[in-house]
Amino acid sequence: MEFHTTYSENNYTIYVNNGILKETLLKYTNQYEQVFYIIDSHVYDLHEKKFKDFNNVIKVPRGESFKTIENTMSVIDELLDQNVKRNDLMVVIGGGATGDGGAFVSSITLRGLDYIHVPTTLLAHDSAIGGKTAINRKQGKNLVGTFYRPNAVIYDLDFLETLPEEEVLSGFGEVIKHAMLDGQESIDALLEKTKNGVDIKNLNAFILNGIRTKMYYVSVDEKEDNLRKFLNLGHTLGHALEYAFKLKHGAAVVLGIIGALYISNKRYDDTFDIKSFINYVKHIGYDLSPLKNMNATEMIRYMSSDKKNMRKSYIGYVVLREFGQPELIEISTSDLETLLNELKAIV
Ligand code: NAD
Ligand code: ZN
């Protein structure tokens, strides 16, 4: 399957399928004199055979630990030492963290190198779409970065076979989010297909749908002035829980989605059957104890410091009028505290 972005210029293709890495990469690498491969070291160890023909491989610390100024600068130094040229290509292979850091390196080295992202996690069906690059600082995650589009995304789903369950569930959080943003039919189909657990082999259709949904939002609003904000469904509370309880991103998003459904029900007419959604997520393996044990005041403090919140004493919150109909509302911190305490009691 191929998706094509629909920006006014600098469009690129997103290839998604099993077993496509080698032949798809060749279409691009042939056009460059030099290609540098930046690969998550853990992914390298697990999939070494796939990379045996590659020259110029730079292995980087696995996952989130790559997203520091020191580690990204040391890759830039290595590229410069190897005499990288403005018309060379970088291929970044790994999950969302390697993608964020590798894309950041590509965007600033010699003021911007061409790059291709090869995502290797389920969560990356989200992070690889949208052209945001990032590294972390001690003040918070993703606070330094650029907007920078790749020349292609090659999502070879064979990589997902080695993902541990914890990473599958993390990525699946964003799959649920995209289905809810898409509409009733999508979320019904997803819940039905996964009612006995999440098997990565059954997810291709939902991954494709998630990519389509994300592409829609980022193509209408790349810089997050309005509609792209809806992709933050589940993320306001999710980020606070992720930080406070050191959760995997998507696992925190699932808890945040429960929060969003609860607030949506309070705001509108009890549209959502929260009890059965809670039972479903427990059944497929998510731990709900952070939601039960959270300190509402502390959560609100984290939410207020989020870079996406502009107004003091109010928190921007994405809710759903119904599936497929997101809305951004502002809630006063005192109302939100009450709602979060009520939510704790029903989990
Ligand atoms: P990740 O890159 O940290 O990968 C998670 C773990 O899985 C790592 O330990 C990694 O080594 C391992 N791994 C990767 N591929 C594997 C495979 N095929 N088999 C076995 N293990 C594998 O992170 P992620 O969960 O993919 O993504 C989270 C990151 O994405 C965060 O840094 C987040 O900020 C970022 N993100 C970015 C955007 C964006 O728009 N740019 C959106 C969402 C998330
Ligand atoms: Zn997310």
Coordinates of C-alpha atoms and ligand atoms in Angstrom, one line a residue:
M1 CA 0.0 0.0 0.0
E2 CA 1.2 3.5 -0.8
F3 CA 0.1 6.8 0.6
H4 CA 1.0 10.1 -0.9
T5 CA 1.1 13.3 1.1
T6 CA -1.0 16.2 -0.3
Y7 CA 1.0 19.3 0.7
S8 CA 1.4 22.0 -1.9
E9 CA 5.0 21.0 -2.4
N10 CA 7.7 18.6 -1.1
N11 CA 5.4 15.7 -1.1
Y12 CA 6.6 12.2 -0.4
T13 CA 5.4 8.6 -0.4
I14 CA 4.7 6.4 2.6
Y15 CA 5.1 2.7 1.7
V16 CA 3.4 0.2 4.0
N17 CA 3.6 -3.6 3.6
N18 CA 5.5 -6.7 4.7
G19 CA 8.9 -7.4 3.2
I20 CA 9.3 -4.2 1.2
L21 CA 12.5 -2.7 2.7
K22 CA 15.1 -3.8 0.3
E23 CA 13.4 -3.2 -3.1
T24 CA 11.8 0.1 -2.0
L25 CA 15.0 1.5 -0.5
L26 CA 16.9 0.7 -3.8
K27 CA 14.6 3.0 -5.7
Y28 CA 15.9 5.9 -3.7
T29 CA 19.5 4.9 -2.7
N30 CA 20.4 4.4 -6.4
Q31 CA 20.0 8.1 -6.9
Y32 CA 22.7 9.1 -4.3
E33 CA 26.4 8.9 -4.3
Q34 CA 26.6 8.2 -0.5
V35 CA 24.0 6.8 1.9
F36 CA 24.4 6.8 5.7
Y37 CA 22.3 4.5 7.8
I38 CA 21.4 5.5 11.4
I39 CA 20.1 2.4 13.1
D40 CA 18.7 1.7 16.6
S41 CA 21.3 -0.6 18.1
H42 CA 18.7 -3.0 19.4
V43 CA 16.9 -3.2 16.1
Y44 CA 20.3 -3.7 14.5
D45 CA 21.0 -6.8 16.7
L46 CA 17.6 -8.3 16.1
H47 CA 17.5 -7.8 12.3
E48 CA 21.2 -7.8 11.4
K49 CA 20.5 -10.0 8.3
K50 CA 18.4 -7.3 6.7
F51 CA 21.2 -4.8 6.9
K52 CA 24.1 -6.9 5.7
D53 CA 24.5 -5.0 2.4
F54 CA 24.6 -1.6 4.0
N55 CA 27.8 0.5 4.1
N56 CA 28.2 3.5 6.4
V57 CA 26.1 2.2 9.3
I58 CA 26.0 4.3 12.5
K59 CA 24.4 2.4 15.4
V60 CA 22.8 4.7 17.9
P61 CA 21.7 4.1 21.6
R62 CA 18.3 2.3 21.6
G63 CA 15.0 4.1 21.9
E64 CA 14.6 7.2 23.9
S65 CA 18.2 7.3 25.1
F66 CA 19.2 8.6 21.7
K67 CA 17.2 11.7 21.9
T68 CA 19.8 13.9 23.7
I69 CA 21.8 16.8 22.4
E70 CA 25.0 14.9 23.1
N71 CA 24.0 11.7 21.3
T72 CA 22.6 13.5 18.3
M73 CA 25.6 15.8 18.1
S74 CA 27.9 12.8 18.2
V75 CA 26.2 11.3 15.2
I76 CA 26.5 14.7 13.4
D77 CA 30.3 14.6 14.3
E78 CA 30.6 11.1 12.9
L79 CA 28.8 12.2 9.7
L80 CA 31.1 15.2 9.3
D81 CA 34.2 13.1 10.0
Q82 CA 33.1 10.8 7.2
N83 CA 32.8 13.8 4.9
V84 CA 29.1 13.9 4.5
K85 CA 27.9 16.0 1.6
R86 CA 24.8 18.1 1.2
N87 CA 23.5 15.8 -1.5
D88 CA 23.9 12.6 0.5
L89 CA 21.0 10.5 1.8
M90 CA 20.4 9.4 5.4
V91 CA 18.2 6.4 6.2
V92 CA 16.9 6.3 9.7
I93 CA 15.9 2.9 11.0
G94 CA 14.1 2.4 14.4
G95 CA 11.1 3.3 16.4
G96 CA 9.6 6.7 17.1
A97 CA 12.6 7.8 19.2
T98 CA 15.2 6.9 16.6
G99 CA 12.9 8.6 14.0
D100 CA 12.7 11.8 16.0
G101 CA 16.4 12.0 16.8
G102 CA 17.5 10.8 13.3
A103 CA 15.2 13.3 11.6
F104 CA 16.5 16.0 13.8
V105 CA 20.1 15.2 12.8
S106 CA 19.1 15.1 9.1
S107 CA 17.3 18.5 9.4
I108 CA 20.3 20.4 10.8
T109 CA 23.3 18.7 9.4
L110 CA 24.7 20.9 6.6
R111 CA 21.3 22.8 7.0
G112 CA 19.4 19.7 5.9
L113 CA 20.1 16.4 4.3
D114 CA 17.6 14.2 2.5
Y115 CA 16.4 11.4 4.6
I116 CA 14.2 8.3 4.6
H117 CA 12.5 6.9 7.7
V118 CA 12.1 3.2 8.2
P119 CA 9.9 2.8 11.2
T120 CA 10.2 -0.4 13.2
T121 CA 7.5 -0.2 15.9
L122 CA 3.7 -0.2 16.0
L123 CA 3.8 3.3 17.6
A124 CA 5.7 4.6 14.6
H125 CA 2.6 4.3 12.4
D126 CA 1.9 7.5 14.3
S127 CA 5.3 9.1 14.9
A128 CA 6.6 8.6 11.4
I129 CA 3.8 10.6 9.9
G130 CA 3.7 14.4 10.3
G131 CA 7.3 15.7 9.9
K132 CA 8.1 16.6 13.5
T133 CA 11.6 16.0 14.7
A134 CA 12.6 16.3 18.4
I135 CA 15.1 15.7 21.2
N136 CA 14.5 16.0 24.9
R137 CA 15.9 18.4 27.5
K138 CA 15.9 18.2 31.3
Q139 CA 12.9 20.5 31.3
G140 CA 10.8 18.1 29.3
K141 CA 10.3 15.8 26.3
N142 CA 10.4 17.0 22.7
L143 CA 11.2 20.6 23.7
V144 CA 13.9 21.1 20.9
G145 CA 13.2 20.2 17.3
T146 CA 12.2 21.2 13.8
F147 CA 9.5 20.5 11.2
Y148 CA 11.2 18.6 8.5
R149 CA 9.7 16.2 5.9
P150 CA 11.4 13.0 4.9
N151 CA 11.8 12.0 1.2
A152 CA 10.0 8.8 1.9
V153 CA 8.7 6.6 4.8
I154 CA 9.2 2.8 4.3
Y155 CA 7.2 1.0 6.8
D156 CA 8.1 -2.7 6.5
L157 CA 5.7 -4.5 8.8
D158 CA 8.1 -7.5 9.1
F159 CA 10.0 -5.5 11.7
L160 CA 7.0 -5.7 14.1
E161 CA 7.4 -9.4 14.5
T162 CA 10.1 -8.9 17.1
L163 CA 8.3 -6.3 19.1
P164 CA 7.8 -7.3 22.8
E165 CA 4.3 -7.2 24.1
E166 CA 4.8 -4.1 26.1
E167 CA 5.8 -2.2 22.9
V168 CA 2.8 -3.7 21.0
L169 CA 0.5 -2.4 23.7
S170 CA 2.1 1.0 23.6
G171 CA 1.7 1.4 19.9
F172 CA -1.8 0.0 20.1
G173 CA -2.8 3.0 22.2
E174 CA -2.4 5.2 19.2
V175 CA -4.2 2.7 17.0
I176 CA -7.2 3.0 19.3
K177 CA -6.9 6.8 19.2
H178 CA -6.9 6.9 15.5
A179 CA -9.9 4.6 15.2
M180 CA -11.8 6.7 17.7
L181 CA -11.0 9.8 15.7
D182 CA -12.0 8.1 12.5
G183 CA -15.5 7.1 13.6
Q184 CA -17.9 4.6 15.1
E185 CA -17.4 1.9 12.4
S186 CA -13.6 2.0 12.8
I187 CA -13.6 1.7 16.6
D188 CA -16.3 -1.0 16.5
A189 CA -14.3 -3.1 14.1
L190 CA -11.1 -2.7 16.1
L191 CA -12.6 -3.6 19.4
E192 CA -14.2 -6.7 17.8
K193 CA -11.0 -7.8 16.2
T194 CA -9.0 -7.5 19.4
K195 CA -11.5 -8.5 22.0
N196 CA -9.4 -11.5 23.0
G197 CA -6.1 -9.7 22.8
V198 CA -3.8 -7.8 20.5
D199 CA -2.1 -9.9 17.8
I200 CA 0.1 -7.9 15.6
K201 CA -0.7 -10.1 12.7
N202 CA -4.3 -9.0 12.7
L203 CA -3.6 -5.3 12.7
N204 CA -2.5 -4.4 9.2
A205 CA -5.9 -3.0 8.1
F206 CA -6.0 -0.9 11.3
I207 CA -2.5 0.3 10.9
L208 CA -3.3 1.5 7.4
N209 CA -6.4 3.2 8.7
G210 CA -4.5 4.9 11.4
I211 CA -1.9 6.2 9.0
R212 CA -4.8 7.6 6.8
T213 CA -6.3 9.3 9.7
K214 CA -3.1 10.9 10.9
M215 CA -2.2 11.9 7.4
Y216 CA -5.6 13.7 7.0
Y217 CA -5.0 15.8 10.1
V218 CA -1.4 16.7 9.4
S219 CA -2.0 17.5 5.8
V220 CA -4.7 20.0 6.7
D221 CA -2.7 21.5 9.5
E222 CA 1.0 20.7 9.6
K223 CA 2.1 23.3 12.2
E224 CA -0.7 22.5 14.7
D225 CA -2.6 25.7 14.5
N226 CA -6.0 24.1 14.7
L227 CA -7.2 20.6 13.5
R228 CA -3.9 18.8 14.2
K229 CA -4.7 19.4 17.9
F230 CA -7.3 16.7 17.7
L231 CA -4.5 14.2 17.5
N232 CA -3.9 15.0 21.1
L233 CA -6.9 13.0 22.1
G234 CA -5.9 11.1 25.3
H235 CA -2.6 13.0 25.5
T236 CA -3.3 15.8 28.0
L237 CA -3.8 13.4 30.9
G238 CA -1.8 10.8 29.1
H239 CA 1.4 12.9 29.1
A240 CA 1.0 13.7 32.8
L241 CA 0.5 10.0 33.7
E242 CA 3.4 9.0 31.4
Y243 CA 5.7 11.4 33.3
A244 CA 4.5 10.7 36.8
F245 CA 4.4 6.9 36.5
K246 CA 7.1 6.5 33.9
L247 CA 4.7 4.7 31.6
K248 CA 5.2 3.7 27.9
H249 CA 3.8 6.5 25.8
G250 CA 0.9 4.6 24.2
A251 CA -0.1 2.8 27.4
A252 CA -0.4 6.3 29.0
V253 CA -2.5 7.5 26.0
V254 CA -5.0 4.7 26.6
L255 CA -5.5 5.9 30.2
G256 CA -5.8 9.4 28.9
I257 CA -8.5 8.3 26.4
I258 CA -10.5 6.9 29.4
G259 CA -10.2 10.4 30.9
A260 CA -11.3 12.0 27.6
L261 CA -14.3 9.7 27.3
Y262 CA -15.3 10.5 30.9
I263 CA -15.1 14.2 30.4
S264 CA -16.9 13.9 27.1
N265 CA -19.8 12.1 28.9
K266 CA -19.9 14.8 31.5
R267 CA -19.9 17.5 28.9
Y268 CA -22.5 15.9 26.5
D269 CA -25.0 13.2 27.1
D270 CA -23.3 10.2 28.4
T271 CA -22.5 9.0 24.9
F272 CA -19.9 6.5 25.8
D273 CA -20.0 3.2 27.6
I274 CA -17.0 3.8 29.7
K275 CA -17.4 0.7 31.9
S276 CA -17.2 -1.6 29.0
F277 CA -14.2 0.3 27.5
I278 CA -12.4 0.0 30.8
N279 CA -13.1 -3.8 30.9
Y280 CA -11.8 -4.1 27.4
V281 CA -8.5 -2.4 28.0
K282 CA -8.0 -4.3 31.2
H283 CA -8.7 -7.5 29.5
I284 CA -6.2 -6.9 26.7
G285 CA -3.4 -6.2 29.2
Y286 CA -3.2 -2.5 30.2
D287 CA -2.5 -1.6 33.8
L288 CA -5.1 0.9 35.1
S289 CA -3.5 1.4 38.5
P290 CA -1.9 4.7 37.6
L291 CA -5.4 6.1 36.8
K292 CA -6.6 4.9 40.2
N293 CA -3.6 6.1 42.1
M294 CA -3.0 9.5 40.4
N295 CA -2.9 12.6 42.4
A296 CA -5.2 15.0 40.6
T297 CA -3.5 18.2 41.7
E298 CA -0.1 16.8 40.6
M299 CA -1.6 15.8 37.2
I300 CA -2.9 19.3 36.7
R301 CA 0.4 20.8 37.5
Y302 CA 2.0 18.7 34.7
M303 CA -0.8 19.5 32.3
S304 CA -0.4 23.3 32.9
S305 CA 3.3 23.1 32.1
D306 CA 2.7 21.3 28.8
K307 CA 3.9 23.5 25.9
K308 CA 0.5 23.1 24.2
N309 CA -1.3 25.0 27.0
M310 CA -1.4 28.7 26.5
R311 CA -3.8 30.1 29.0
K312 CA -3.2 30.0 32.8
S313 CA -5.9 28.3 35.0
Y314 CA -7.4 26.6 31.9
I315 CA -6.4 23.3 30.3
G316 CA -7.1 22.6 26.6
Y317 CA -8.7 19.2 26.4
V318 CA -9.7 17.2 23.3
V319 CA -13.1 15.5 23.9
L320 CA -15.4 13.6 21.6
R321 CA -19.0 14.6 20.9
E322 CA -19.2 11.1 19.3
F323 CA -16.6 8.9 17.7
G324 CA -15.2 10.7 14.7
Q325 CA -16.2 14.1 16.1
P326 CA -13.4 15.5 18.2
E327 CA -13.7 18.9 19.9
L328 CA -11.1 21.1 21.7
I329 CA -12.5 22.5 24.9
E330 CA -11.0 24.5 27.7
I331 CA -11.6 23.3 31.3
S332 CA -10.8 25.3 34.4
T333 CA -8.2 23.6 36.5
S334 CA -10.6 23.5 39.5
D335 CA -13.3 21.7 37.4
L336 CA -10.7 19.4 36.0
E337 CA -9.5 18.4 39.4
T338 CA -13.1 17.5 40.4
L339 CA -13.5 15.4 37.3
L340 CA -10.2 13.6 37.7
N341 CA -11.1 12.7 41.3
E342 CA -14.5 11.4 40.2
L343 CA -12.8 9.3 37.5
K344 CA -10.4 7.7 40.0
A345 CA -13.4 6.5 41.9
I346 CA -14.9 4.6 38.9
V347 CA -11.8 2.9 37.6
Ligands
NAD1 P1 11.3 3.8 20.6 O1 12.0 4.2 19.3 O2 11.9 4.2 21.9 O3 11.1 2.2 20.6 C1 10.7 1.5 21.7 C2 11.6 0.4 22.1 O4 11.4 -0.7 21.1 C3 13.1 0.7 22.0 O5 13.7 0.1 23.2 C4 13.6 0.1 20.7 O6 15.0 -0.3 20.8 C5 12.7 -1.1 20.6 N1 12.4 -1.5 19.2 C6 12.2 -0.8 18.1 N2 11.9 -1.5 17.1 C7 11.9 -2.8 17.5 C8 11.6 -4.0 16.9 N3 11.2 -4.1 15.6 N4 11.6 -5.2 17.6 C9 12.0 -5.1 18.9 N5 12.2 -4.0 19.6 C10 12.2 -2.8 18.9 O7 9.9 4.4 20.6 P2 8.4 4.2 20.0 O8 7.6 3.6 21.0 O9 8.4 3.7 18.6 O10 8.0 5.8 19.9 C11 8.1 6.7 21.0 C12 8.8 7.9 20.6 O11 8.2 8.5 19.5 C13 8.9 8.9 21.7 O12 10.2 9.5 21.7 C14 7.9 10.0 21.2 O13 8.2 11.3 21.6 C15 8.0 9.9 19.7 N6 6.8 10.3 19.0 C16 7.0 11.2 18.0 C17 5.9 11.7 17.3 C18 6.1 12.7 16.2 O14 5.1 13.2 15.6 N7 7.3 13.0 15.8 C19 4.6 11.2 17.6 C20 4.5 10.3 18.6 C21 5.6 9.8 19.3
ZN2 ZN 1.1 10.0 21.0

